[in-house]
PDB file of C-alpha atoms (C1' of nucleotides) in Angstrom:
ATOM      1  CA  MET A  26       3.176  -4.069 -76.081  1.00 76.00           C
ATOM      2  CA  SER A  27       5.530  -6.252 -74.154  1.00 90.00           C
ATOM      3  CA  PHE A  28       8.667  -8.291 -74.547  1.00 96.00           C
ATOM      4  CA  PRO A  29       8.594 -11.958 -75.642  1.00 95.00           C
ATOM      5  CA  ALA A  30       8.566 -14.226 -72.591  1.00 92.00           C
ATOM      6  CA  ASP A  31      12.191 -15.330 -72.830  1.00 96.00           C
ATOM      7  CA  PHE A  32      13.612 -12.104 -74.216  1.00 97.00           C
ATOM      8  CA  PHE A  33      15.935 -11.597 -71.247  1.00 98.00           C
ATOM      9  CA  GLU A  34      16.924 -15.279 -70.886  1.00 97.00           C
ATOM     10  CA  ARG A  35      19.425 -15.265 -73.718  1.00 98.00           C
ATOM     11  CA  ASP A  36      23.123 -14.503 -74.004  1.00 97.00           C
ATOM     12  CA  THR A  37      23.712 -11.103 -72.430  1.00 97.00           C
ATOM     13  CA  GLU A  38      25.325  -9.522 -75.484  1.00 97.00           C
ATOM     14  CA  VAL A  39      22.405 -10.640 -77.674  1.00 97.00           C
ATOM     15  CA  VAL A  40      19.912  -8.991 -75.334  1.00 97.00           C
ATOM     16  CA  ALA A  41      22.137  -5.915 -75.165  1.00 97.00           C
ATOM     17  CA  ARG A  42      22.086  -5.404 -78.913  1.00 96.00           C
ATOM     18  CA  GLU A  43      18.301  -5.756 -79.007  1.00 96.00           C
ATOM     19  CA  LEU A  44      17.763  -3.362 -76.111  1.00 97.00           C
ATOM     20  CA  VAL A  45      19.107  -0.554 -78.288  1.00 97.00           C
ATOM     21  CA  GLY A  46      16.015   1.294 -79.490  1.00 96.00           C
ATOM     22  CA  CYS A  47      13.846   0.198 -76.562  1.00 96.00           C
ATOM     23  CA  HIS A  48      12.296   2.733 -74.213  1.00 97.00           C
ATOM     24  CA  LEU A  49      12.826   3.417 -70.506  1.00 97.00           C
ATOM     25  CA  CYS A  50      10.134   5.171 -68.456  1.00 97.00           C
ATOM     26  CA  HIS A  51      10.238   6.582 -64.949  1.00 96.00           C
ATOM     27  CA  GLY A  52       9.404   9.691 -62.979  1.00 93.00           C
ATOM     28  CA  GLY A  53       7.269  11.203 -65.729  1.00 95.00           C
ATOM     29  CA  SER A  54      10.025  10.857 -68.297  1.00 96.00           C
ATOM     30  CA  ARG A  55      10.639   8.543 -71.222  1.00 96.00           C
ATOM     31  CA  GLY A  56      13.830   7.955 -73.154  1.00 97.00           C
ATOM     32  CA  ARG A  57      14.971   5.799 -76.020  1.00 96.00           C
ATOM     33  CA  ILE A  58      17.998   3.638 -75.367  1.00 97.00           C
ATOM     34  CA  VAL A  59      20.795   4.561 -77.785  1.00 96.00           C
ATOM     35  CA  GLU A  60      23.846   2.996 -76.093  1.00 97.00           C
ATOM     36  CA  VAL A  61      24.415  -0.127 -73.945  1.00 97.00           C
ATOM     37  CA  GLU A  62      27.149  -2.495 -72.803  1.00 97.00           C
ATOM     38  CA  ALA A  63      26.951  -6.211 -71.988  1.00 97.00           C
ATOM     39  CA  TYR A  64      28.576  -7.673 -68.868  1.00 97.00           C
ATOM     40  CA  ARG A  65      28.525 -11.439 -68.618  1.00 97.00           C
ATOM     41  CA  GLY A  66      29.350 -13.752 -65.716  1.00 95.00           C
ATOM     42  CA  HIS A  67      32.179 -16.115 -64.833  1.00 93.00           C
ATOM     43  CA  ASP A  68      33.714 -15.798 -68.330  1.00 94.00           C
ATOM     44  CA  ASP A  69      33.869 -11.991 -68.312  1.00 94.00           C
ATOM     45  CA  PRO A  70      36.624 -10.507 -66.110  1.00 93.00           C
ATOM     46  CA  ALA A  71      35.205  -6.997 -66.548  1.00 94.00           C
ATOM     47  CA  SER A  72      31.914  -8.008 -64.956  1.00 96.00           C
ATOM     48  CA  HIS A  73      30.920  -7.577 -61.322  1.00 95.00           C
ATOM     49  CA  ALA A  74      29.663 -11.177 -61.520  1.00 95.00           C
ATOM     50  CA  PHE A  75      33.053 -12.577 -62.583  1.00 94.00           C
ATOM     51  CA  ARG A  76      34.055 -13.785 -59.109  1.00 91.00           C
ATOM     52  CA  GLY A  77      30.739 -15.315 -58.236  1.00 92.00           C
ATOM     53  CA  PRO A  78      27.809 -13.853 -56.322  1.00 92.00           C
ATOM     54  CA  THR A  79      28.467 -11.214 -53.660  1.00 92.00           C
ATOM     55  CA  PRO A  80      25.936  -9.119 -51.733  1.00 91.00           C
ATOM     56  CA  ARG A  81      26.209  -6.472 -54.439  1.00 93.00           C
ATOM     57  CA  SER A  82      26.351  -8.623 -57.565  1.00 95.00           C
ATOM     58  CA  GLN A  83      24.009 -11.461 -56.575  1.00 95.00           C
ATOM     59  CA  ILE A  84      21.198  -9.743 -58.438  1.00 96.00           C
ATOM     60  CA  MET A  85      23.081 -10.453 -61.671  1.00 97.00           C
ATOM     61  CA  PHE A  86      22.680 -14.182 -60.966  1.00 96.00           C
ATOM     62  CA  GLY A  87      18.973 -13.933 -60.306  1.00 95.00           C
ATOM     63  CA  GLN A  88      15.774 -13.407 -62.207  1.00 96.00           C
ATOM     64  CA  PRO A  89      16.197 -11.688 -65.591  1.00 97.00           C
ATOM     65  CA  ALA A  90      14.544  -8.344 -66.392  1.00 97.00           C
ATOM     66  CA  ARG A  91      15.296  -6.993 -62.918  1.00 97.00           C
ATOM     67  CA  ALA A  92      17.254  -3.801 -62.347  1.00 97.00           C
ATOM     68  CA  TYR A  93      20.817  -3.863 -61.064  1.00 97.00           C
ATOM     69  CA  VAL A  94      21.712  -0.426 -59.723  1.00 97.00           C
ATOM     70  CA  TYR A  95      25.081   0.279 -58.149  1.00 96.00           C
ATOM     71  CA  LEU A  96      27.158   3.246 -57.147  1.00 95.00           C
ATOM     72  CA  SER A  97      30.137   4.113 -59.306  1.00 94.00           C
ATOM     73  CA  TYR A  98      33.082   6.155 -58.082  1.00 92.00           C
ATOM     74  CA  GLY A  99      31.045   6.847 -54.957  1.00 91.00           C
ATOM     75  CA  VAL A 100      29.255   9.533 -56.910  1.00 92.00           C
ATOM     76  CA  HIS A 101      27.228   8.178 -59.801  1.00 94.00           C
ATOM     77  CA  ARG A 102      24.561   5.544 -60.114  1.00 95.00           C
ATOM     78  CA  CYS A 103      24.589   3.060 -62.966  1.00 96.00           C
ATOM     79  CA  LEU A 104      21.519   1.175 -64.182  1.00 97.00           C
ATOM     80  CA  ASN A 105      21.792  -2.349 -65.576  1.00 97.00           C
ATOM     81  CA  VAL A 106      19.180  -4.804 -66.844  1.00 98.00           C
ATOM     82  CA  VAL A 107      19.721  -8.366 -65.653  1.00 97.00           C
ATOM     83  CA  ALA A 108      19.870 -10.642 -68.715  1.00 98.00           C
ATOM     84  CA  HIS A 109      21.447 -14.089 -69.031  1.00 97.00           C
ATOM     85  CA  ARG A 110      20.780 -17.712 -69.838  1.00 97.00           C
ATOM     86  CA  PRO A 111      19.272 -19.799 -67.013  1.00 96.00           C
ATOM     87  CA  GLY A 112      21.914 -20.759 -64.473  1.00 94.00           C
ATOM     88  CA  LEU A 113      24.369 -18.098 -65.606  1.00 96.00           C
ATOM     89  CA  ALA A 114      24.822 -14.416 -64.771  1.00 96.00           C
ATOM     90  CA  GLY A 115      24.960 -11.141 -66.641  1.00 97.00           C
ATOM     91  CA  ALA A 116      23.507  -7.678 -67.074  1.00 97.00           C
ATOM     92  CA  VAL A 117      23.254  -4.917 -69.653  1.00 98.00           C
ATOM     93  CA  LEU A 118      24.519  -1.483 -68.628  1.00 97.00           C
ATOM     94  CA  LEU A 119      22.373   1.324 -70.020  1.00 98.00           C
ATOM     95  CA  ARG A 120      24.808   4.055 -71.047  1.00 97.00           C
ATOM     96  CA  ALA A 121      22.755   6.652 -72.904  1.00 97.00           C
ATOM     97  CA  LEU A 122      19.183   7.678 -73.725  1.00 97.00           C
ATOM     98  CA  GLU A 123      17.620   9.986 -76.236  1.00 96.00           C
ATOM     99  CA  PRO A 124      15.050  12.032 -74.277  1.00 96.00           C
ATOM    100  CA  ILE A 125      11.525  11.520 -75.669  1.00 96.00           C
ATOM    101  CA  GLU A 126       9.014  12.686 -73.068  1.00 96.00           C
ATOM    102  CA  GLY A 127       9.145  14.561 -69.777  1.00 96.00           C
ATOM    103  CA  ILE A 128      12.195  16.471 -70.889  1.00 96.00           C
ATOM    104  CA  GLU A 129      11.464  19.273 -68.443  1.00 96.00           C
ATOM    105  CA  GLU A 130      11.490  16.727 -65.579  1.00 95.00           C
ATOM    106  CA  MET A 131      14.832  15.470 -66.797  1.00 96.00           C
ATOM    107  CA  ARG A 132      16.226  18.969 -66.998  1.00 95.00           C
ATOM    108  CA  ARG A 133      15.076  19.711 -63.481  1.00 95.00           C
ATOM    109  CA  ARG A 134      16.718  16.562 -62.117  1.00 95.00           C
ATOM    110  CA  ARG A 135      19.878  17.233 -64.079  1.00 94.00           C
ATOM    111  CA  GLY A 136      20.053  20.964 -63.430  1.00 93.00           C
ATOM    112  CA  ARG A 137      20.922  21.640 -67.054  1.00 92.00           C
ATOM    113  CA  VAL A 138      19.234  21.736 -70.446  1.00 93.00           C
ATOM    114  CA  ASP A 139      21.448  19.466 -72.514  1.00 92.00           C
ATOM    115  CA  GLN A 140      23.603  16.363 -71.995  1.00 93.00           C
ATOM    116  CA  LEU A 141      20.585  14.990 -70.151  1.00 96.00           C
ATOM    117  CA  ALA A 142      21.304  11.261 -70.417  1.00 97.00           C
ATOM    118  CA  SER A 143      24.495  10.865 -72.464  1.00 96.00           C
ATOM    119  CA  GLY A 144      26.382   8.688 -69.991  1.00 95.00           C
ATOM    120  CA  PRO A 145      25.450   6.036 -67.418  1.00 96.00           C
ATOM    121  CA  GLY A 146      25.519   8.403 -64.429  1.00 96.00           C
ATOM    122  CA  ARG A 147      23.714  11.163 -66.276  1.00 96.00           C
ATOM    123  CA  LEU A 148      21.050   8.720 -67.425  1.00 97.00           C
ATOM    124  CA  CYS A 149      20.245   7.715 -63.859  1.00 97.00           C
ATOM    125  CA  GLN A 150      20.150  11.292 -62.634  1.00 96.00           C
ATOM    126  CA  ALA A 151      17.913  12.379 -65.514  1.00 97.00           C
ATOM    127  CA  MET A 152      15.453   9.489 -65.012  1.00 97.00           C
ATOM    128  CA  GLY A 153      15.500   9.677 -61.217  1.00 96.00           C
ATOM    129  CA  VAL A 154      16.958   6.182 -60.813  1.00 96.00           C
ATOM    130  CA  GLU A 155      18.034   5.509 -57.222  1.00 95.00           C
ATOM    131  CA  LEU A 156      19.925   2.735 -55.472  1.00 94.00           C
ATOM    132  CA  SER A 157      16.556   1.697 -54.058  1.00 94.00           C
ATOM    133  CA  HIS A 158      15.580   0.543 -57.552  1.00 96.00           C
ATOM    134  CA  ASP A 159      18.124  -2.281 -57.213  1.00 96.00           C
ATOM    135  CA  GLY A 160      16.295  -5.562 -57.683  1.00 96.00           C
ATOM    136  CA  THR A 161      13.018  -4.126 -58.950  1.00 96.00           C
ATOM    137  CA  ASP A 162      11.156  -5.725 -61.846  1.00 97.00           C
ATOM    138  CA  LEU A 163      11.572  -3.631 -64.998  1.00 97.00           C
ATOM    139  CA  LEU A 164       8.518  -5.148 -66.660  1.00 96.00           C
ATOM    140  CA  GLU A 165       6.113  -4.113 -63.924  1.00 94.00           C
ATOM    141  CA  ALA A 166       4.130  -0.997 -64.811  1.00 93.00           C
ATOM    142  CA  GLY A 167       4.133   1.912 -62.400  1.00 91.00           C
ATOM    143  CA  GLY A 168       7.803   2.023 -61.484  1.00 93.00           C
ATOM    144  CA  LEU A 169      10.973   2.033 -63.474  1.00 96.00           C
ATOM    145  CA  VAL A 170       9.830   0.292 -66.657  1.00 97.00           C
ATOM    146  CA  LEU A 171      11.303  -0.982 -69.922  1.00 97.00           C
ATOM    147  CA  TYR A 172       9.256  -1.097 -73.115  1.00 96.00           C
ATOM    148  CA  PRO A 173      10.118  -2.597 -76.487  1.00 96.00           C
ATOM    149  CA  GLY A 174      10.772   0.023 -79.128  1.00 89.00           C
ATOM    150  CA  PRO A 175      10.291   0.007 -82.861  1.00 85.00           C
ATOM    151  CA  THR A 176      13.167  -1.585 -84.721  1.00 80.00           C
ATOM    152  CA  PRO A 177      15.753   1.193 -84.998  1.00 75.00           C
ATOM    153  CA  ALA A 178      15.963   2.867 -88.367  1.00 75.00           C
ATOM    154  CA  GLU A 179      19.631   3.535 -87.722  1.00 86.00           C
ATOM    155  CA  ARG A 180      22.218   0.803 -87.745  1.00 93.00           C
ATOM    156  CA  VAL A 181      23.292  -0.743 -84.450  1.00 96.00           C
ATOM    157  CA  VAL A 182      27.077  -0.981 -84.366  1.00 96.00           C
ATOM    158  CA  ALA A 183      29.433  -2.679 -81.887  1.00 96.00           C
ATOM    159  CA  GLY A 184      32.769  -1.777 -80.345  1.00 94.00           C
ATOM    160  CA  PRO A 185      34.872  -2.207 -77.203  1.00 93.00           C
ATOM    161  CA  ARG A 186      33.434  -1.293 -73.810  1.00 93.00           C
ATOM    162  CA  ILE A 187      34.394   1.937 -72.096  1.00 92.00           C
ATOM    163  CA  GLY A 188      36.194   2.643 -68.850  1.00 89.00           C
ATOM    164  CA  ILE A 189      37.464  -0.893 -68.186  1.00 89.00           C
ATOM    165  CA  SER A 190      40.979  -2.291 -68.266  1.00 85.00           C
ATOM    166  CA  VAL A 191      40.361  -5.986 -68.963  1.00 90.00           C
ATOM    167  CA  ALA A 192      38.738  -7.932 -71.805  1.00 92.00           C
ATOM    168  CA  THR A 193      38.923  -4.798 -73.938  1.00 90.00           C
ATOM    169  CA  GLU A 194      39.056  -6.933 -77.067  1.00 92.00           C
ATOM    170  CA  ARG A 195      35.415  -7.935 -76.694  1.00 94.00           C
ATOM    171  CA  GLU A 196      32.948  -5.850 -78.664  1.00 96.00           C
ATOM    172  CA  TYR A 197      30.214  -5.733 -76.030  1.00 97.00           C
ATOM    173  CA  ARG A 198      29.256  -2.094 -76.498  1.00 96.00           C
ATOM    174  CA  PHE A 199      26.345  -1.392 -78.836  1.00 97.00           C
ATOM    175  CA  TRP A 200      25.005   1.941 -79.995  1.00 96.00           C
ATOM    176  CA  LEU A 201      23.006   3.641 -82.743  1.00 96.00           C
ATOM    177  CA  GLU A 202      25.421   4.753 -85.395  1.00 94.00           C
ATOM    178  CA  GLY A 203      25.573   8.512 -85.655  1.00 92.00           C
ATOM    179  CA  ASN A 204      23.070   9.213 -82.868  1.00 94.00           C
ATOM    180  CA  PRO A 205      24.013  12.506 -81.171  1.00 94.00           C
ATOM    181  CA  HIS A 206      22.913  11.269 -77.720  1.00 95.00           C
ATOM    182  CA  VAL A 207      25.515   8.493 -77.563  1.00 95.00           C
ATOM    183  CA  SER A 208      28.060   9.360 -74.874  1.00 93.00           C
ATOM    184  CA  LYS A 209      31.396  10.788 -75.957  1.00 82.00           C
ATOM    185  CA  TRP A 210      34.466   8.725 -75.185  1.00 76.00           C
ATOM    186  CA  ARG A 211      37.242  10.994 -74.019  1.00 64.00           C
ATOM    187  CA  GLY A 212      39.052   8.360 -72.025  1.00 54.00           C
ATOM    188  CA  ALA A 213      41.924   7.936 -74.487  1.00 54.00           C
ATOM    189  CA  SER A 214      43.751  10.996 -73.239  1.00 54.00           C
ATOM    190  CA  ARG A 215      42.641  10.521 -69.626  1.00 52.00           C
ATOM    191  CA  ARG A 216      43.905   6.980 -69.623  1.00 50.00           C
ATOM    192  CA  ARG A 217      47.317   7.925 -70.896  1.00 46.00           C
ATOM    193  CA  ALA A 218      47.626  10.500 -68.148  1.00 43.00           C
ATOM    194  CA  LYS A 219      46.757   7.958 -65.471  1.00 44.00           C
ATOM    195  CA  LYS A 220      49.243   5.237 -64.608  1.00 40.00           C
TER     196      LYS A 220
ATOM    197  C1'  DC B  14      38.332  -3.865 -38.370  1.00 92.67           C
ATOM    198  C1'  DT B  15      40.634  -0.499 -42.040  1.00 92.67           C
ATOM    199  C1'  DA B  16      42.262   0.554 -46.764  1.00 92.67           C
ATOM    200  C1'  DT B  17      41.426   0.667 -51.408  1.00 92.67           C
ATOM    201  C1'  DG B  18      39.672   1.912 -55.723  1.00 92.67           C
ATOM    202  C1'  DG B  19      35.991   1.992 -59.166  1.00 92.67           C
ATOM    203  C1'  DA B  20      31.443  -0.028 -65.760  1.00 92.67           C
ATOM    204  C1'  DT B  21      32.179   8.635 -63.965  1.00 92.67           C
ATOM    205  C1'  DT B  22      31.075  13.467 -64.168  1.00 92.67           C
ATOM    206  C1'  DC B  23      31.730  18.288 -63.557  1.00 92.67           C
ATOM    207  C1'  DG B  24      33.932  22.556 -62.927  1.00 92.67           C
ATOM    208  C1'  DC B  25      37.949  25.172 -63.021  1.00 92.67           C
ATOM    209  C1'  DT B  26      42.280  26.332 -65.455  1.00 92.67           C
TER     210       DT B  26
ATOM    211  C1'  DG C  25      43.705  19.170 -69.680  1.00 92.67           C
ATOM    212  C1'  DC C  26      43.267  18.105 -64.913  1.00 92.67           C
ATOM    213  C1'  DG C  27      41.742  16.880 -60.338  1.00 92.67           C
ATOM    214  C1'  DA C  28      38.105  16.553 -56.897  1.00 92.67           C
ATOM    215  C1'  DA C  29      33.985  14.674 -55.414  1.00 92.67           C
ATOM    216  C1'  DT C  30      32.145  10.809 -52.536  1.00 92.67           C
ATOM    217  C1'  DC C  31      30.702   6.050 -50.626  1.00 92.67           C
ATOM    218  C1'  DC C  32      30.090   1.291 -50.908  1.00 92.67           C
ATOM    219  C1'  DA C  33      31.718  -3.535 -51.891  1.00 92.67           C
ATOM    220  C1'  DT C  34      35.604  -5.979 -51.490  1.00 92.67           C
ATOM    221  C1'  DA C  35      40.068  -7.693 -49.946  1.00 92.67           C
ATOM    222  C1'  DG C  36      43.186  -8.257 -46.574  1.00 92.67           C
ATOM    223  C1'  DA C  37      44.766  -8.123 -41.643  1.00 92.67           C
TER     224       DA C  37
END
DNA sequence: CTATGGATTCGCT
DNA sequence: GCGAATCCATAGA
């Protein structure tokens, strides 16, 4: 079972929607993707690729189906899947998984029994994703690997992305409606308290 | 070279 | 509800 050849060479938000329901395997664990966000290139001010390639973001301009892993808030890792039309840039941020296999491994890495992968940082910790995975091929067996999943029985719904302050009108966040593993958004109150 | 702040999470109050 | 943790890419000098 593998992805169609050009699956990742389409508009980023299209790939994002179809990645919901796919599986991610690594470190003896497997999870089902239940929440993602799309980040495009020069036309998306919320994207790391907006201002052109930099040492960090150049991977988003390169070969699709690679991993883009970066450090967020100096504390958390975030895993993205590079996906864009040829000549453009973009990646899909994986925000939440439903644990399927290797749950004990995930619990050990997380140091807790629940909330294993309901959030981009939690997901990486649970699956053992490291910064060293940046640039690796997600279709190559043996490492951090993506697999197509069965078409989700639940409905995939869209809404605004989380934790950004620009382009909030774009509905580039996709998740499985009603799935309990989708991350909770408690930024409304936090955000008010900020500035 | 230094300063800044972020696609967040957790623990304490 | 609130603040600390923690470090790298980026911007600016």
